[in-house]
XYZ file of C-alpha atoms in Angstrom:
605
model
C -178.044 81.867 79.734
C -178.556 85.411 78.021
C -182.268 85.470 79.408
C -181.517 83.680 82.710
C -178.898 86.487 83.287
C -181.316 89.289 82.964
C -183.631 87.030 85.277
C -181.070 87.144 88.236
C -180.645 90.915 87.351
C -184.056 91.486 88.060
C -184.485 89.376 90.844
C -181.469 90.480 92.610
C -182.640 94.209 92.315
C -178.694 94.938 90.517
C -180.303 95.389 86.777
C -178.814 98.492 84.862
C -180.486 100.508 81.389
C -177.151 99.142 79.144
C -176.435 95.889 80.540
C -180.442 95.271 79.585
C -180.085 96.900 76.463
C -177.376 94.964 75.248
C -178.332 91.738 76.310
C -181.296 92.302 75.070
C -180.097 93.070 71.787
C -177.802 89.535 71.536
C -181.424 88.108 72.397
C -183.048 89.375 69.461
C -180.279 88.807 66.827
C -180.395 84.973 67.805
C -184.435 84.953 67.098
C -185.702 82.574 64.278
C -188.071 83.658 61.600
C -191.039 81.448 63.085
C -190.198 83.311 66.280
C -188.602 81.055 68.410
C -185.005 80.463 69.885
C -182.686 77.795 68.868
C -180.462 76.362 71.609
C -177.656 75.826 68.762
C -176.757 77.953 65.415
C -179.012 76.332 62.781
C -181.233 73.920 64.914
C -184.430 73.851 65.875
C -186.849 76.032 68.080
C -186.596 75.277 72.254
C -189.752 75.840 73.852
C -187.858 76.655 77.394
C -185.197 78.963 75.585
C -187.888 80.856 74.145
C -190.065 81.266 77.184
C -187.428 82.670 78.765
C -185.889 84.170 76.134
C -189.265 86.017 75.664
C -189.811 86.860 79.052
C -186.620 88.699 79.181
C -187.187 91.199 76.365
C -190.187 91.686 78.355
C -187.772 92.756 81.147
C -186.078 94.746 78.872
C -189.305 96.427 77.496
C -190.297 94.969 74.164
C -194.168 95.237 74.215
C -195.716 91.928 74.111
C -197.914 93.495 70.967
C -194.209 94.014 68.692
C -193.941 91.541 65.661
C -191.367 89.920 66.844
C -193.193 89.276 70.601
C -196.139 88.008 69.018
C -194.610 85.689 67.268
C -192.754 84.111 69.479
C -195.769 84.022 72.165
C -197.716 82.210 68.975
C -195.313 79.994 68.729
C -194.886 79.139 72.344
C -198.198 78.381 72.547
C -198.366 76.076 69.645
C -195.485 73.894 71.586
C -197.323 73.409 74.589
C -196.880 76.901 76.392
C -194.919 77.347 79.877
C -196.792 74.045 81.398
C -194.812 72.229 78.800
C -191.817 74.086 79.246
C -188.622 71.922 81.708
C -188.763 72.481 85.125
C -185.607 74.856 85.770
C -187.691 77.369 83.328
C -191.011 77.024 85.747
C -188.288 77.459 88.410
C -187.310 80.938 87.142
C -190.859 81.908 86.462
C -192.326 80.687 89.966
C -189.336 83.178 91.529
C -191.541 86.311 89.995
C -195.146 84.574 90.666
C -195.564 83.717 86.951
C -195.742 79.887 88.084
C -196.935 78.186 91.104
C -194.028 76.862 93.538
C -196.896 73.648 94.288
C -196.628 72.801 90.814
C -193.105 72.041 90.378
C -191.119 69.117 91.707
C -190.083 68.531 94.870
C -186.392 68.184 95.826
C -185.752 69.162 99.432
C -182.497 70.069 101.464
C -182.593 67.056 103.657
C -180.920 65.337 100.637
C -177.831 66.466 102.183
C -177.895 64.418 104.647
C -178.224 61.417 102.783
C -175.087 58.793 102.757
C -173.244 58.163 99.760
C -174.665 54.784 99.533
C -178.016 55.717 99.670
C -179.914 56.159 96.149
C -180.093 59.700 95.227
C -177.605 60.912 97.837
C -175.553 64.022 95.988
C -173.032 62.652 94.750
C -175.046 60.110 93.051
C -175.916 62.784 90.537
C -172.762 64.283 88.309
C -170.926 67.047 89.313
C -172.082 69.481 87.466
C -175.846 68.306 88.671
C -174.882 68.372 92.294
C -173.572 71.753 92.085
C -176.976 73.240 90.478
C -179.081 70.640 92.591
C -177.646 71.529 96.102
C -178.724 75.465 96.026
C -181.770 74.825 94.173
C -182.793 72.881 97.195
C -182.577 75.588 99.037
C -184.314 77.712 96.869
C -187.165 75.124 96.397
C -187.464 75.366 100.306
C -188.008 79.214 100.671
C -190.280 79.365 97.714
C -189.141 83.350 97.262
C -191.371 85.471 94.825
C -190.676 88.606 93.715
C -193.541 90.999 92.571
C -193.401 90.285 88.378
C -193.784 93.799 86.661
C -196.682 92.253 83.937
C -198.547 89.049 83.607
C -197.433 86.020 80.936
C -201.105 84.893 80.220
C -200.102 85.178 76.261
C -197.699 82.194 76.938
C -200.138 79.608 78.307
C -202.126 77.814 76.284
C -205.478 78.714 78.442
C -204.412 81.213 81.035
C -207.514 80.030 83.181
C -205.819 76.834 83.511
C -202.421 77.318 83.421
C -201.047 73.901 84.235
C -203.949 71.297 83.230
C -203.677 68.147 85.164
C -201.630 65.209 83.654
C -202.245 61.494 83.348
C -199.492 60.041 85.982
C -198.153 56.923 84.866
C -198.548 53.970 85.281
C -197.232 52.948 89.328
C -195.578 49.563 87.944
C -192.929 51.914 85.105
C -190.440 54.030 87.044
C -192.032 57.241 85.863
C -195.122 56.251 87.814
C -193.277 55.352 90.707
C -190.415 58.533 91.041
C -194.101 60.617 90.633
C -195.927 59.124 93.509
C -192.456 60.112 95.244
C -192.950 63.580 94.413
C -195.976 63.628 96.116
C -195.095 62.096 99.110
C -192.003 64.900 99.098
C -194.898 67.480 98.762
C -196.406 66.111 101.664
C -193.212 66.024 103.503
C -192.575 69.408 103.222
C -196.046 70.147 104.851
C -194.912 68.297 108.332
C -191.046 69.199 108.121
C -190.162 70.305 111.363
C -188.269 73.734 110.991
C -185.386 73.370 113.304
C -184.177 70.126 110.914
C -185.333 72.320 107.755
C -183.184 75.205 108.718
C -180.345 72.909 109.865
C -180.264 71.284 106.268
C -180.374 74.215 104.693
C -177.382 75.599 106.253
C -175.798 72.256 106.077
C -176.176 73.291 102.541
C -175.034 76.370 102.325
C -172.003 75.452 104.042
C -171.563 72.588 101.166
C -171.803 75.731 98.261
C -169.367 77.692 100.304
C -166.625 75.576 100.707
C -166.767 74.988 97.273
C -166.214 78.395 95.909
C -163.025 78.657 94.118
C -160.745 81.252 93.903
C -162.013 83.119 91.235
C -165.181 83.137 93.541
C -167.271 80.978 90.402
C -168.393 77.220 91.391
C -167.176 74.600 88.821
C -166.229 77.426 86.865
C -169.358 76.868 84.855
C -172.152 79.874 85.273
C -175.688 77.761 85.947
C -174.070 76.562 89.798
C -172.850 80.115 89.971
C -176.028 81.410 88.950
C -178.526 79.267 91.683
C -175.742 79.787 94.793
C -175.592 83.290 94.522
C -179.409 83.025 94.357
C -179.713 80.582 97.564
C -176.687 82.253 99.690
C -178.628 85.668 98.896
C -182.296 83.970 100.394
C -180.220 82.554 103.605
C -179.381 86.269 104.284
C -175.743 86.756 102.550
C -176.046 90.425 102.144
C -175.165 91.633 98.362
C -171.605 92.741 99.712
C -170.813 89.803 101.596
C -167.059 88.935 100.236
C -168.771 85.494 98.832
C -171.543 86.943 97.254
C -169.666 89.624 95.410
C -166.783 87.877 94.643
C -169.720 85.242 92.765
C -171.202 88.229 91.386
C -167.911 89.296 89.810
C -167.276 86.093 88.450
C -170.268 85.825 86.518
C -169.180 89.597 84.903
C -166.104 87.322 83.888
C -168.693 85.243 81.586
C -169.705 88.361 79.764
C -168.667 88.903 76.476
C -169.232 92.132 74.874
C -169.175 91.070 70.705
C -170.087 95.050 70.316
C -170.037 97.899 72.046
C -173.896 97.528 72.504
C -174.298 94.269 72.307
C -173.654 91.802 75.674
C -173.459 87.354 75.242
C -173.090 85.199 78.031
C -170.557 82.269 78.356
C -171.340 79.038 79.760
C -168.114 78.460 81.037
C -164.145 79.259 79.660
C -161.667 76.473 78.481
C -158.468 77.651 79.006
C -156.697 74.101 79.681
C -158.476 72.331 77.483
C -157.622 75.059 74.871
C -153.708 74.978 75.728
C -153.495 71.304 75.087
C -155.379 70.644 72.365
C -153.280 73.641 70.667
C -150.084 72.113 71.957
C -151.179 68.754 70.185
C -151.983 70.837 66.942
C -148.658 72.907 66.568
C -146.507 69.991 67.244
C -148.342 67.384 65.145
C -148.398 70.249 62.714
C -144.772 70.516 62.969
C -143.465 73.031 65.289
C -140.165 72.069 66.805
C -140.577 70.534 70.182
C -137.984 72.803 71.830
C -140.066 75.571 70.381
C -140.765 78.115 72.895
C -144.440 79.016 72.746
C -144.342 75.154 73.506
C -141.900 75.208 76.229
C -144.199 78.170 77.904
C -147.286 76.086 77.331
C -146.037 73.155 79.029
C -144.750 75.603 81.790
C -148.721 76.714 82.269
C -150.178 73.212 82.025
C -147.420 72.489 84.680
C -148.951 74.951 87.252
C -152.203 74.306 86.601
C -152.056 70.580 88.065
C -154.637 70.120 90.435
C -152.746 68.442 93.910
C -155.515 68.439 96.716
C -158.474 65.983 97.048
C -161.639 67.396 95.329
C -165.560 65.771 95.482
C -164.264 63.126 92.861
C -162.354 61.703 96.356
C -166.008 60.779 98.021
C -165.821 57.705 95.726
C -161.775 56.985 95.692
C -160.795 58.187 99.089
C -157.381 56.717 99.058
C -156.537 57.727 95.990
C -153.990 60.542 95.260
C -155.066 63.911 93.211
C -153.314 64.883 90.045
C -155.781 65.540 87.272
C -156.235 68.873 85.542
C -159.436 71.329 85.058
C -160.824 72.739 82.168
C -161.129 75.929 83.582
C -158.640 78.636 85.063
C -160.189 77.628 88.631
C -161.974 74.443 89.454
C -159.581 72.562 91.628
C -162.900 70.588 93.220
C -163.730 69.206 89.849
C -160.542 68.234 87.704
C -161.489 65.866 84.943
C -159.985 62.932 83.519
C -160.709 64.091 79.713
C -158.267 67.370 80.050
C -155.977 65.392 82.199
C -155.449 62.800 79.354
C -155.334 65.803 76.495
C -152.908 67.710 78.858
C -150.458 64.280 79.239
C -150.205 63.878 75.310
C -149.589 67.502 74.968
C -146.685 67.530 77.569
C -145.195 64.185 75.877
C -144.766 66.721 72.887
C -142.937 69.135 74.250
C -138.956 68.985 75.236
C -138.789 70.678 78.065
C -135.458 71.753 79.816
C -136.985 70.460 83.204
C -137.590 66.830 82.134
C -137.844 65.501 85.424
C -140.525 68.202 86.349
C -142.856 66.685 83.400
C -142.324 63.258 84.411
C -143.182 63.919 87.568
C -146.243 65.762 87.044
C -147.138 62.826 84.328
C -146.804 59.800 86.310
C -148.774 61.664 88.754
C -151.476 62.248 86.149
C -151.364 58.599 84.924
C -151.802 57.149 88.427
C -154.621 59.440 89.232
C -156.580 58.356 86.126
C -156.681 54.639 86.188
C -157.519 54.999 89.952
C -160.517 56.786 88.376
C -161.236 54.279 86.249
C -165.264 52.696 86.584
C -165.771 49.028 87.682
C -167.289 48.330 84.013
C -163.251 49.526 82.949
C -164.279 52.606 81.270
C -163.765 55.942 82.214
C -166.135 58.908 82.826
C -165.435 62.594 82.800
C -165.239 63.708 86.725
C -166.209 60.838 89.089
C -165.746 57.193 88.906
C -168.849 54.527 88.763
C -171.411 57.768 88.562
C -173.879 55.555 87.044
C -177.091 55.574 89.098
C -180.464 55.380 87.050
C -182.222 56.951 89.439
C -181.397 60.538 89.355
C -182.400 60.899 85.612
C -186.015 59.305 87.113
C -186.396 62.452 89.586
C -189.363 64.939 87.589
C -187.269 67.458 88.964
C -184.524 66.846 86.543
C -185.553 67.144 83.198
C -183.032 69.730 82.316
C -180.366 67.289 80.432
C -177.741 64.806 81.903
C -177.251 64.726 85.323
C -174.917 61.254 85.662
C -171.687 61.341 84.444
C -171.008 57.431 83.185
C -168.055 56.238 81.224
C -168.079 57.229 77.619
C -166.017 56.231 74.458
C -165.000 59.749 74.025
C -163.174 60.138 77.356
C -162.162 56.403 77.649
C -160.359 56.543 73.910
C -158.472 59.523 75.172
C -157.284 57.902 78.157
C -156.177 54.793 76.287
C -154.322 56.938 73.943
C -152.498 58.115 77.005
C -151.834 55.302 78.101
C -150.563 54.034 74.671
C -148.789 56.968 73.901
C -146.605 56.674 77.349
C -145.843 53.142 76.450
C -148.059 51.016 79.060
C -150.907 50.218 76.569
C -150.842 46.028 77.939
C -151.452 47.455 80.874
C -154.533 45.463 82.630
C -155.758 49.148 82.776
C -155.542 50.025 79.555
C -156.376 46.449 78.190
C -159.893 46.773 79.955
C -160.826 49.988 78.664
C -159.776 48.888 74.956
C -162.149 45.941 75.788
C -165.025 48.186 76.295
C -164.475 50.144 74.027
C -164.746 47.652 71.633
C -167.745 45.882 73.212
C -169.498 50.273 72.601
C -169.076 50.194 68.797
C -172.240 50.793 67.497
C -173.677 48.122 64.846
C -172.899 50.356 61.763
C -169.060 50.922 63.066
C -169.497 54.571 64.645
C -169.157 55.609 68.334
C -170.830 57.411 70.041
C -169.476 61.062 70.907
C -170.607 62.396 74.698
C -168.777 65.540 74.321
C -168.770 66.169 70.948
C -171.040 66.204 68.075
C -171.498 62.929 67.690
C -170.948 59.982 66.328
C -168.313 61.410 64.271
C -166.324 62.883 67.023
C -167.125 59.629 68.922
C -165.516 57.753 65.882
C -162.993 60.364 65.932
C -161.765 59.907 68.775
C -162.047 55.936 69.292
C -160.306 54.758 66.348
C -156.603 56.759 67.198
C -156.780 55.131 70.443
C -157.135 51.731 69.257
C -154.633 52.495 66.628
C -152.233 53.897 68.868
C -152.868 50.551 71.469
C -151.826 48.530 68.733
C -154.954 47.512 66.492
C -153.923 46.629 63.271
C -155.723 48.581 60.477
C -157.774 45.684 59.455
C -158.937 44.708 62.662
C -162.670 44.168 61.978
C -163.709 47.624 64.251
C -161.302 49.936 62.601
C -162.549 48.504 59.291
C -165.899 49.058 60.119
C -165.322 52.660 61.238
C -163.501 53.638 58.049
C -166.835 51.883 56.107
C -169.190 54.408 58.019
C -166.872 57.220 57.821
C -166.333 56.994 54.333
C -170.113 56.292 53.599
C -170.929 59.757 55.732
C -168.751 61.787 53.580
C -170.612 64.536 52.324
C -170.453 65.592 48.401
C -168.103 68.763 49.154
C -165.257 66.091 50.658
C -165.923 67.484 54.325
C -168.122 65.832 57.021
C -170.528 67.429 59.212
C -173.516 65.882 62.058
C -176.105 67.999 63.499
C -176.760 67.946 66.821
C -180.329 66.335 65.792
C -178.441 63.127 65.937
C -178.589 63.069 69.619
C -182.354 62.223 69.437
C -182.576 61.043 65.666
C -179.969 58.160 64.785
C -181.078 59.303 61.428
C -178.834 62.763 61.688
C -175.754 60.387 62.575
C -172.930 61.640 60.342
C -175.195 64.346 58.646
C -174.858 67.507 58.622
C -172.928 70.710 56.899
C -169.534 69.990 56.549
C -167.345 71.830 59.274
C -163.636 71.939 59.858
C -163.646 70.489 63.221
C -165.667 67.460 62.597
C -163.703 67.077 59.085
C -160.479 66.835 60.842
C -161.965 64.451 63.372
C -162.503 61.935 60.202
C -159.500 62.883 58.827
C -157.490 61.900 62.116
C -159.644 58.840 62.136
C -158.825 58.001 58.823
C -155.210 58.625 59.001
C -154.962 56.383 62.229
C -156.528 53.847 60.421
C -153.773 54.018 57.740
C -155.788 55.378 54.900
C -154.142 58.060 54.329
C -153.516 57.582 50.178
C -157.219 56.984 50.056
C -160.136 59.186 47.864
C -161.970 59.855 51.013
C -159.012 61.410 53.189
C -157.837 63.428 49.572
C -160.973 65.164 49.389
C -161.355 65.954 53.481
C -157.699 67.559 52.539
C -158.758 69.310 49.894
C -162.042 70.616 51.537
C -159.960 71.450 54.339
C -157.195 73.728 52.213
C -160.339 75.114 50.005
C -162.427 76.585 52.911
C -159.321 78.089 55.211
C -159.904 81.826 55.495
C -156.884 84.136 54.325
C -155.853 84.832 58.088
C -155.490 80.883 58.657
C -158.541 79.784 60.545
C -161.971 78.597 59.513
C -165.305 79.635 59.943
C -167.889 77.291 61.498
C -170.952 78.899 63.049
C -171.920 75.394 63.615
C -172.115 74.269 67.181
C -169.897 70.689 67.387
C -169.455 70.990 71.044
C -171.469 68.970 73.497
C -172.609 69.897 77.060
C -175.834 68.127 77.578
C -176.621 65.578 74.562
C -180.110 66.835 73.418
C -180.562 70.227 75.840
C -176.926 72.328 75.601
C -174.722 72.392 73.260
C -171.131 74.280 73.023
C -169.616 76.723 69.982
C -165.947 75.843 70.900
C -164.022 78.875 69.189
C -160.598 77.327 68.981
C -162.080 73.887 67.447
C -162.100 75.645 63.709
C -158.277 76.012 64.047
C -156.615 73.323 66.437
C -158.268 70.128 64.600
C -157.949 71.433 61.041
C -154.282 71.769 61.953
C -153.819 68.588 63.525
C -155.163 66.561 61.138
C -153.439 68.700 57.924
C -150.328 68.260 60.378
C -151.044 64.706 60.464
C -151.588 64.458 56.732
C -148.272 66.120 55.707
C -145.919 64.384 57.810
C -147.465 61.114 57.504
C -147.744 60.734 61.298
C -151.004 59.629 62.768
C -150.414 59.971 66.117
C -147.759 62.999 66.120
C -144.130 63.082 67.391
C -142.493 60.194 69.788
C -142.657 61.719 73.250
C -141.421 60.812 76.376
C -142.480 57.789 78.751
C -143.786 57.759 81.850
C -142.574 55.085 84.423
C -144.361 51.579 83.957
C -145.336 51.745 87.637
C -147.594 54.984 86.717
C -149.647 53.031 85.072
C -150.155 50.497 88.029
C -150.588 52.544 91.003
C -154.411 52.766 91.189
């Protein structure tokens, strides 16, 4: 995001000497000593981060011929160079003539137009796909290049052939078939009539526009920020427009300046998800429910309810908004994972407007099991998003781009439900089923939005605990087997984001507070809490707290994208830690009784 912020810069003609510098300097602190970039602290080189990683210092005038240039070109090259690099890199490079336009996938605007029952229609793909997907169409269609200030040859394996032809495969797999699709889309865009070309595409940019929020961001995540400033700009928004600078300013908003000198970018901010999940620690950890930094956070959940229809309504049309964000402005994409988190704060707190809560609650509830998938399991921002074709497209190689149900988010939504009472629900009942039926055979689950297994396991066993699983039900047993036979020597736990492609990093890794407290939590749900296992988590836990109260973990054990983008969460180190010691102290897996939500809440789907 670092690089592909200086890209835009340059592209968009706005670049300034200490913007470059400093983002530039963030870019070479995160360098590895073979000479590529990791895409998390600790992991492995990415060939795509480091091509474009690379080709921003370039930007920012490093000569190709300094040490650390070299290197990294060397090592590019050894991984395939840019031909083997994803497609939204290619897409960057194409935009200065480094790559060919002909030689990347095919995706054009006319997919606007497509009905929502047709196979790749838009909102077949998740949320945070469609947003990217929509003004990269565009962009795709123009084919803009801007004149490149140097050449790349030192990044291709044989600059006279930069992209060598490829075996297709096979037409009878689904690879060979979604490629002989991409040519016939090449060919299509050869005999597209222009008046329906130019209609789609402003069909499309009407579709971006409307979904600006207030803070002038889309899905208050940067990369759909990044691409519809990019597209609006091609269709002839002018730099000053009101919805092209009030993008542009948004994306300032990511910025984080660590140094005077030296410039990060932010994939998005978390301030709900932040608020609750603190909640949940300080009154599990024993602040009075009355409290007021409670009181006020309940007061700021309150407000940030989402009440009008967003794109999750294309699929439940009848259904009645309530869900929360995990942003400061999204109201298009609220998602069912804060809007459980939020509920089991609020339950926490005792506020003076009681009936205000409850309102806002059984509005929550009811909007969440009408989100529930037909399979009884709940994704994170539409319901049944489970097409296999949209993963099939070449054109999206760049990480998950369905949202289906996961353990993580259904166990949180059970717990919900549990926690407010209605846990024999039918609702509830069939996403406890499921959640059974997704154990994995050696008792983990696994963890979509977290790093891994363990926050997968993490999160699963509460819920079942707190639906009324007794603690030798043969799943919880089997969880507390792997969990205790992950355990690493020091008494914390720890998985590297490896695991996402290696079963064999499952539950491995350096020990971290988050993920220890996930265990913990686990462990303590499962009524273990007098056990050697949970005493050592404690004990690694009070050992490695810093003198101001928090923990360090440069360890990344958030998830965006399993496999291709993963999150640092800053508030994780503190808010688990404390939940789980809070946990551990009072004896109270689940924290303080709260208050219920009407049974009918839990039936109004």
């Amino acid at each position: 995001m670092d690089a592909e912020d200086l890209l835009l810069r340059q592209f968009l003609g706005i670049q300034d000497a200490r913007t470059t510098a400093a983002s530039a300097r963030w870019i070479r602190s995160q360098q590895r000593e073979d000479g590529a970039w990791p895409t998390f602290h600790g992991g492995p080189g990415d060939l795509s981060a480091t091509i474009e990683a690379y080709v921003a210092l370039r930007l920012a005038g490093d000569s190709p011929d300094a040490a650390h240039m070299a290197l990294a070109a060397k090592w590019a090259r050894s991984e395939g160079g840019v031909a083997a690099g994803r497609v939204f890199t290619r897409i960057w490079l194409a935009l200065f003539g480094w790559w060919n336009w002909d030689d990347l996938p095919e995706l054009p605007p006319e997919v606007i137009y497509l009905p929502k029952w047709m196979p790749l229609n838009i909102y077949s793909f998740g949320c945070w796909a469609r947003q990217t997907i929509v003004p990269l169409t565009v962009v795709g269609a123009l084919r803009p290049v801007r004149p490149a200030p140097f050449g790349i040859d030192e990044l291709h394996v044989n600059p006279e052939q930069p992209n060598p032809k490829q075996r297709r495969a096979p037409i009878t797999s689904w690879d060979g078939v979604f490629q002989r699709l991409d040519q016939v889309l090449h060919v299509y865009r050869r005999f597209t009539p222009r008046p329906v070309r130019r209609s789609a595409m402003n069909a499309c940019a009407r579709w971006i526009i409307e979904r600006q929020e207030a803070d002038g961001c889309w899905g208050g995540i940067q990369p759909p920020a990044v691409y519809s400033v990019i597209a609006l700009h091609l269709l002839g928004y002018d730099l000053d427009h009101p919805v092209l600078k009030a993008g542009l300013d948004s994306l300032d908003r990511f910025a984080v300046w660590p140094q005077e000198d030296v410039r990060m970018i932010e994939a998005c901010q978390s301030p709900v998800w932040d608020t609750c999940l603190a909640a949940i620690a300080l009154a599990d950890a024993g602040l009075p429910a009355d409290h007021p930094a409670l009181v006020k956070a309940a007061d700021w959940m309150l407000e940030e309810q989402i009440t009008r229809p967003g794109d999750w309504s294309v699929q439940r049309p009848q259904l009645a908004p309530g869900g929360w964000a995990f942003e400061f402005h999204n109201d298009n994409y609220p998602d069912i994972d804060d809007t459980a988190e939020v509920v089991l704060a609020l339950r926490r707190v005792a506020h003076p407007d009681q009936a205000r809560v409850d309102t806002a609650v059984d509005r929550a509830v009811r909007w969440t099991v009408g989100m529930q998938s037909r399979n009884g399991a709940w994704g994170a921002f539409d319901a049944d998003n489970t097409s296999p074709f949209p993963n099939r497209l070449p054109f999206c190689d760049f990480g998950e781009v369905i949202d289906p149900p996961s353990a993580d988010v259904t166990a949180h939504v059970v717990e919900m439900l549990a926690a407010l009472g209605i846990e024999n629900d039918p609702h509830a009942r069939t996403g406890i089923d499921w959640l059974l039926a997704e154990q994995e055979d050696n008792g983990s689950w696994f963890g979509r939005w977290g790093v891994n297994y363990i926050y997968g396991t993490g999160s699963a066993v509460p819920a079942l605990a707190a639906a009324g699983l007794p603690a030798d039900h043969p799943a919880i047993r089997r969880a507390v087997s792997w969990l205790e036979s992950v355990q690493n020597a020091d008494g914390g736990w720890g998985e590297d984001l490896r695991s996402y492609s290696d079963t064999e990093w499952a539950g491995r890794g350096h020990s971290t507070a988050s993920q220890t407290a996930w265990a913990l939590m686990a462990l303590l749900a499962a009524g273990r809490r007098d056990t050697p296992a949970v005493e050592r988590g404690v004990r690694w836990l009070a050992e490695t707290q810093l003198p101001d109260g928090s923990w360090d973990e440069p360890y990344f054990t958030g998830t965006g994208f399993p496999r291709d983008f993963s999150i640092n969460y800053h508030l994780y180190r503190m808010v688990f830690p404390l939940t789980a010691l809070g946990r551990y102290a009072r004896s109270e897996p689940f924290g303080a009784a709260g208050h219920t939500a009407s049974a009918a809440a839990g039936k109004g789907a």
